[in-house]
Amino acid sequence: MKLIVLACLAAVAVAAKLEDRVVTLLRDDRVANEDGTFSYAVQADNGINTAVEGVVGSAGQINHQGSYTYTLEDGTQAVVTYIANENGFQPQSSILPTPHPLPAHVFELLEIAERQRAAGIVFN
C-alpha cells in the first residue's frame, strides 16, 4: 500500500512540473468519415507536428500512414514516418536505432548453410 501511495505522489510531482509548460496549437485539422477512414494534422508551437491518414485495409481494419516531427535537444528536427497495417507498425527515421552490420564471415556462413540446405543436408 505504501508503494502505491509513493507512486501516486511521484506521478503528481512529475505532472505538476509538466503543467508549467503551455503549448499552443497552431493547426488542428481533423476529418472522421462514417466508414472509419480518417485524417488529422496537428501542429504545435513547440515544434511537434503530426499528420495521419487512416484507410480501410484488406481485412476491414483501418490502416494508418503518417508522420510526426519534434525538436531534439540540439535544436534539429526529428522526423518519423510510418505505416501501420496488416504487417504491423513500420517506422522509418534516421533517429531510430539500427542493428550493427554483420561481419563478413557471417555472410559466408549463411551461404554455406544455404548450399547445405539445397543439397539436403540436415543437422539434428
PDB file of C-alpha atoms in Angstrom:
ATOM      1  CA  MET A   1       0.000   0.000   0.000  1.00  0.00           C
ATOM      2  CA  LYS A   2       2.823   2.389   0.843  1.00  0.00           C
ATOM      3  CA  LEU A   3       4.371   1.701  -2.563  1.00  0.00           C
ATOM      4  CA  ILE A   4       1.137   2.640  -4.329  1.00  0.00           C
ATOM      5  CA  VAL A   5       0.868   5.894  -2.368  1.00  0.00           C
ATOM      6  CA  LEU A   6       4.510   6.700  -3.118  1.00  0.00           C
ATOM      7  CA  ALA A   7       3.986   6.002  -6.834  1.00  0.00           C
ATOM      8  CA  CYS A   8       0.918   8.274  -6.873  1.00  0.00           C
ATOM      9  CA  LEU A   9       2.814  11.088  -5.160  1.00  0.00           C
ATOM     10  CA  ALA A  10       5.674  10.735  -7.663  1.00  0.00           C
ATOM     11  CA  ALA A  11       3.208  10.863 -10.567  1.00  0.00           C
ATOM     12  CA  VAL A  12       1.603  14.020  -9.170  1.00  0.00           C
ATOM     13  CA  ALA A  13       5.031  15.646  -8.734  1.00  0.00           C
ATOM     14  CA  VAL A  14       6.006  14.863 -12.314  1.00  0.00           C
ATOM     15  CA  ALA A  15       2.660  16.054 -13.642  1.00  0.00           C
ATOM     16  CA  ALA A  16       2.947  19.301 -11.685  1.00  0.00           C
ATOM     17  CA  LYS A  17       6.244  20.095 -13.434  1.00  0.00           C
ATOM     18  CA  LEU A  18       4.718  19.383 -16.845  1.00  0.00           C
ATOM     19  CA  GLU A  19       1.730  21.651 -16.205  1.00  0.00           C
ATOM     20  CA  ASP A  20       4.016  24.708 -16.129  1.00  0.00           C
ATOM     21  CA  ARG A  21       4.619  24.351 -19.863  1.00  0.00           C
ATOM     22  CA  VAL A  22       1.974  25.932 -22.079  1.00  0.00           C
ATOM     23  CA  VAL A  23       1.757  24.673 -25.648  1.00  0.00           C
ATOM     24  CA  THR A  24      -0.343  26.470 -28.241  1.00  0.00           C
ATOM     25  CA  LEU A  25      -1.870  24.595 -31.143  1.00  0.00           C
ATOM     26  CA  LEU A  26      -1.200  26.318 -34.440  1.00  0.00           C
ATOM     27  CA  ARG A  27      -3.145  23.822 -36.535  1.00  0.00           C
ATOM     28  CA  ASP A  28      -5.710  21.148 -35.681  1.00  0.00           C
ATOM     29  CA  ASP A  29      -7.436  19.697 -38.751  1.00  0.00           C
ATOM     30  CA  ARG A  30      -9.496  16.537 -38.264  1.00  0.00           C
ATOM     31  CA  VAL A  31     -11.764  14.544 -40.565  1.00  0.00           C
ATOM     32  CA  ALA A  32     -13.604  11.399 -39.450  1.00  0.00           C
ATOM     33  CA  ASN A  33     -15.716   9.560 -42.016  1.00  0.00           C
ATOM     34  CA  GLU A  34     -18.557   7.130 -41.313  1.00  0.00           C
ATOM     35  CA  ASP A  35     -16.658   4.222 -42.899  1.00  0.00           C
ATOM     36  CA  GLY A  36     -13.885   4.535 -40.294  1.00  0.00           C
ATOM     37  CA  THR A  37     -11.417   6.337 -42.525  1.00  0.00           C
ATOM     38  CA  PHE A  38      -9.947   9.492 -41.089  1.00  0.00           C
ATOM     39  CA  SER A  39      -7.222  12.081 -41.339  1.00  0.00           C
ATOM     40  CA  TYR A  40      -5.775  14.590 -38.954  1.00  0.00           C
ATOM     41  CA  ALA A  41      -2.969  17.103 -38.834  1.00  0.00           C
ATOM     42  CA  VAL A  42      -1.815  18.808 -35.644  1.00  0.00           C
ATOM     43  CA  GLN A  43       0.928  21.395 -35.294  1.00  0.00           C
ATOM     44  CA  ALA A  44       2.056  22.989 -32.033  1.00  0.00           C
ATOM     45  CA  ASP A  45       4.287  25.966 -31.316  1.00  0.00           C
ATOM     46  CA  ASN A  46       6.855  23.735 -29.573  1.00  0.00           C
ATOM     47  CA  GLY A  47       7.858  22.057 -32.852  1.00  0.00           C
ATOM     48  CA  ILE A  48       5.621  18.994 -32.590  1.00  0.00           C
ATOM     49  CA  ASN A  49       3.885  18.305 -35.881  1.00  0.00           C
ATOM     50  CA  THR A  50       1.898  15.218 -36.868  1.00  0.00           C
ATOM     51  CA  ALA A  51      -0.209  14.137 -39.818  1.00  0.00           C
ATOM     52  CA  VAL A  52      -2.008  10.793 -40.098  1.00  0.00           C
ATOM     53  CA  GLU A  53      -4.367   9.220 -42.583  1.00  0.00           C
ATOM     54  CA  GLY A  54      -6.440   6.106 -41.923  1.00  0.00           C
ATOM     55  CA  VAL A  55      -7.800   3.948 -44.754  1.00  0.00           C
ATOM     56  CA  VAL A  56      -9.650   0.638 -44.866  1.00  0.00           C
ATOM     57  CA  GLY A  57      -7.306  -2.358 -45.073  1.00  0.00           C
ATOM     58  CA  SER A  58      -7.671  -5.727 -46.753  1.00  0.00           C
ATOM     59  CA  ALA A  59      -9.369  -7.393 -43.762  1.00  0.00           C
ATOM     60  CA  GLY A  60     -11.619  -4.432 -42.910  1.00  0.00           C
ATOM     61  CA  GLN A  61      -9.227  -2.895 -40.389  1.00  0.00           C
ATOM     62  CA  ILE A  62      -8.106   0.718 -40.558  1.00  0.00           C
ATOM     63  CA  ASN A  63      -4.512   1.085 -41.754  1.00  0.00           C
ATOM     64  CA  HIS A  64      -2.582   4.162 -40.687  1.00  0.00           C
ATOM     65  CA  GLN A  65       0.016   6.104 -42.615  1.00  0.00           C
ATOM     66  CA  GLY A  66       1.591   9.235 -41.273  1.00  0.00           C
ATOM     67  CA  SER A  67       4.457  11.105 -39.755  1.00  0.00           C
ATOM     68  CA  TYR A  68       5.429  13.092 -36.724  1.00  0.00           C
ATOM     69  CA  THR A  69       8.125  15.655 -36.121  1.00  0.00           C
ATOM     70  CA  TYR A  70       9.570  17.066 -32.931  1.00  0.00           C
ATOM     71  CA  THR A  71      12.554  19.140 -31.905  1.00  0.00           C
ATOM     72  CA  LEU A  72      15.587  17.394 -30.415  1.00  0.00           C
ATOM     73  CA  GLU A  73      17.681  18.850 -27.599  1.00  0.00           C
ATOM     74  CA  ASP A  74      20.282  20.103 -30.105  1.00  0.00           C
ATOM     75  CA  GLY A  75      17.594  22.064 -31.986  1.00  0.00           C
ATOM     76  CA  THR A  76      17.363  19.786 -35.028  1.00  0.00           C
ATOM     77  CA  GLN A  77      14.079  18.293 -36.180  1.00  0.00           C
ATOM     78  CA  ALA A  78      13.455  14.558 -35.789  1.00  0.00           C
ATOM     79  CA  VAL A  79      11.079  13.187 -38.408  1.00  0.00           C
ATOM     80  CA  VAL A  80       9.467   9.756 -38.179  1.00  0.00           C
ATOM     81  CA  THR A  81       7.278   8.417 -40.974  1.00  0.00           C
ATOM     82  CA  TYR A  82       5.337   5.206 -40.527  1.00  0.00           C
ATOM     83  CA  ILE A  83       2.826   2.747 -41.856  1.00  0.00           C
ATOM     84  CA  ALA A  84       0.677   0.605 -39.557  1.00  0.00           C
ATOM     85  CA  ASN A  85      -1.146  -2.120 -41.457  1.00  0.00           C
ATOM     86  CA  GLU A  86      -1.544  -5.902 -41.707  1.00  0.00           C
ATOM     87  CA  ASN A  87       2.240  -6.185 -41.339  1.00  0.00           C
ATOM     88  CA  GLY A  88       2.405  -4.200 -38.094  1.00  0.00           C
ATOM     89  CA  PHE A  89       3.921  -0.844 -37.220  1.00  0.00           C
ATOM     90  CA  GLN A  90       6.736   0.060 -39.627  1.00  0.00           C
ATOM     91  CA  PRO A  91       8.536   3.300 -38.708  1.00  0.00           C
ATOM     92  CA  GLN A  92      11.316   4.899 -40.741  1.00  0.00           C
ATOM     93  CA  SER A  93      13.638   7.594 -39.454  1.00  0.00           C
ATOM     94  CA  SER A  94      17.279   8.477 -39.136  1.00  0.00           C
ATOM     95  CA  ILE A  95      16.837   8.707 -35.340  1.00  0.00           C
ATOM     96  CA  LEU A  96      15.783   5.057 -34.916  1.00  0.00           C
ATOM     97  CA  PRO A  97      18.424   2.602 -33.719  1.00  0.00           C
ATOM     98  CA  THR A  98      19.757   0.173 -36.293  1.00  0.00           C
ATOM     99  CA  PRO A  99      21.422  -3.184 -35.738  1.00  0.00           C
ATOM    100  CA  HIS A 100      25.165  -3.473 -36.085  1.00  0.00           C
ATOM    101  CA  PRO A 101      26.257  -4.639 -39.538  1.00  0.00           C
ATOM    102  CA  LEU A 102      27.004  -8.332 -39.824  1.00  0.00           C
ATOM    103  CA  PRO A 103      30.678  -9.293 -40.068  1.00  0.00           C
ATOM    104  CA  ALA A 104      31.832 -10.638 -43.448  1.00  0.00           C
ATOM    105  CA  HIS A 105      32.265 -14.188 -42.131  1.00  0.00           C
ATOM    106  CA  VAL A 106      28.557 -14.353 -41.222  1.00  0.00           C
ATOM    107  CA  PHE A 107      27.578 -13.888 -44.878  1.00  0.00           C
ATOM    108  CA  GLU A 108      29.936 -16.728 -45.799  1.00  0.00           C
ATOM    109  CA  LEU A 109      28.381 -18.964 -43.131  1.00  0.00           C
ATOM    110  CA  LEU A 110      24.889 -18.139 -44.400  1.00  0.00           C
ATOM    111  CA  GLU A 111      25.932 -19.091 -47.950  1.00  0.00           C
ATOM    112  CA  ILE A 112      27.379 -22.398 -46.703  1.00  0.00           C
ATOM    113  CA  ALA A 113      24.186 -23.156 -44.786  1.00  0.00           C
ATOM    114  CA  GLU A 114      22.075 -22.399 -47.866  1.00  0.00           C
ATOM    115  CA  ARG A 115      24.205 -24.718 -50.028  1.00  0.00           C
ATOM    116  CA  GLN A 116      23.878 -27.477 -47.406  1.00  0.00           C
ATOM    117  CA  ARG A 117      20.122 -26.981 -47.232  1.00  0.00           C
ATOM    118  CA  ALA A 118      19.861 -27.156 -51.034  1.00  0.00           C
ATOM    119  CA  ALA A 119      21.910 -30.385 -51.014  1.00  0.00           C
ATOM    120  CA  GLY A 120      19.501 -31.925 -48.483  1.00  0.00           C
ATOM    121  CA  ILE A 121      21.947 -31.927 -45.579  1.00  0.00           C
ATOM    122  CA  VAL A 122      20.098 -31.759 -42.256  1.00  0.00           C
ATOM    123  CA  PHE A 123      21.622 -31.444 -38.787  1.00  0.00           C
ATOM    124  CA  ASN A 124      19.632 -32.654 -35.794  1.00  0.00           C
TER     125      ASN A 124
END
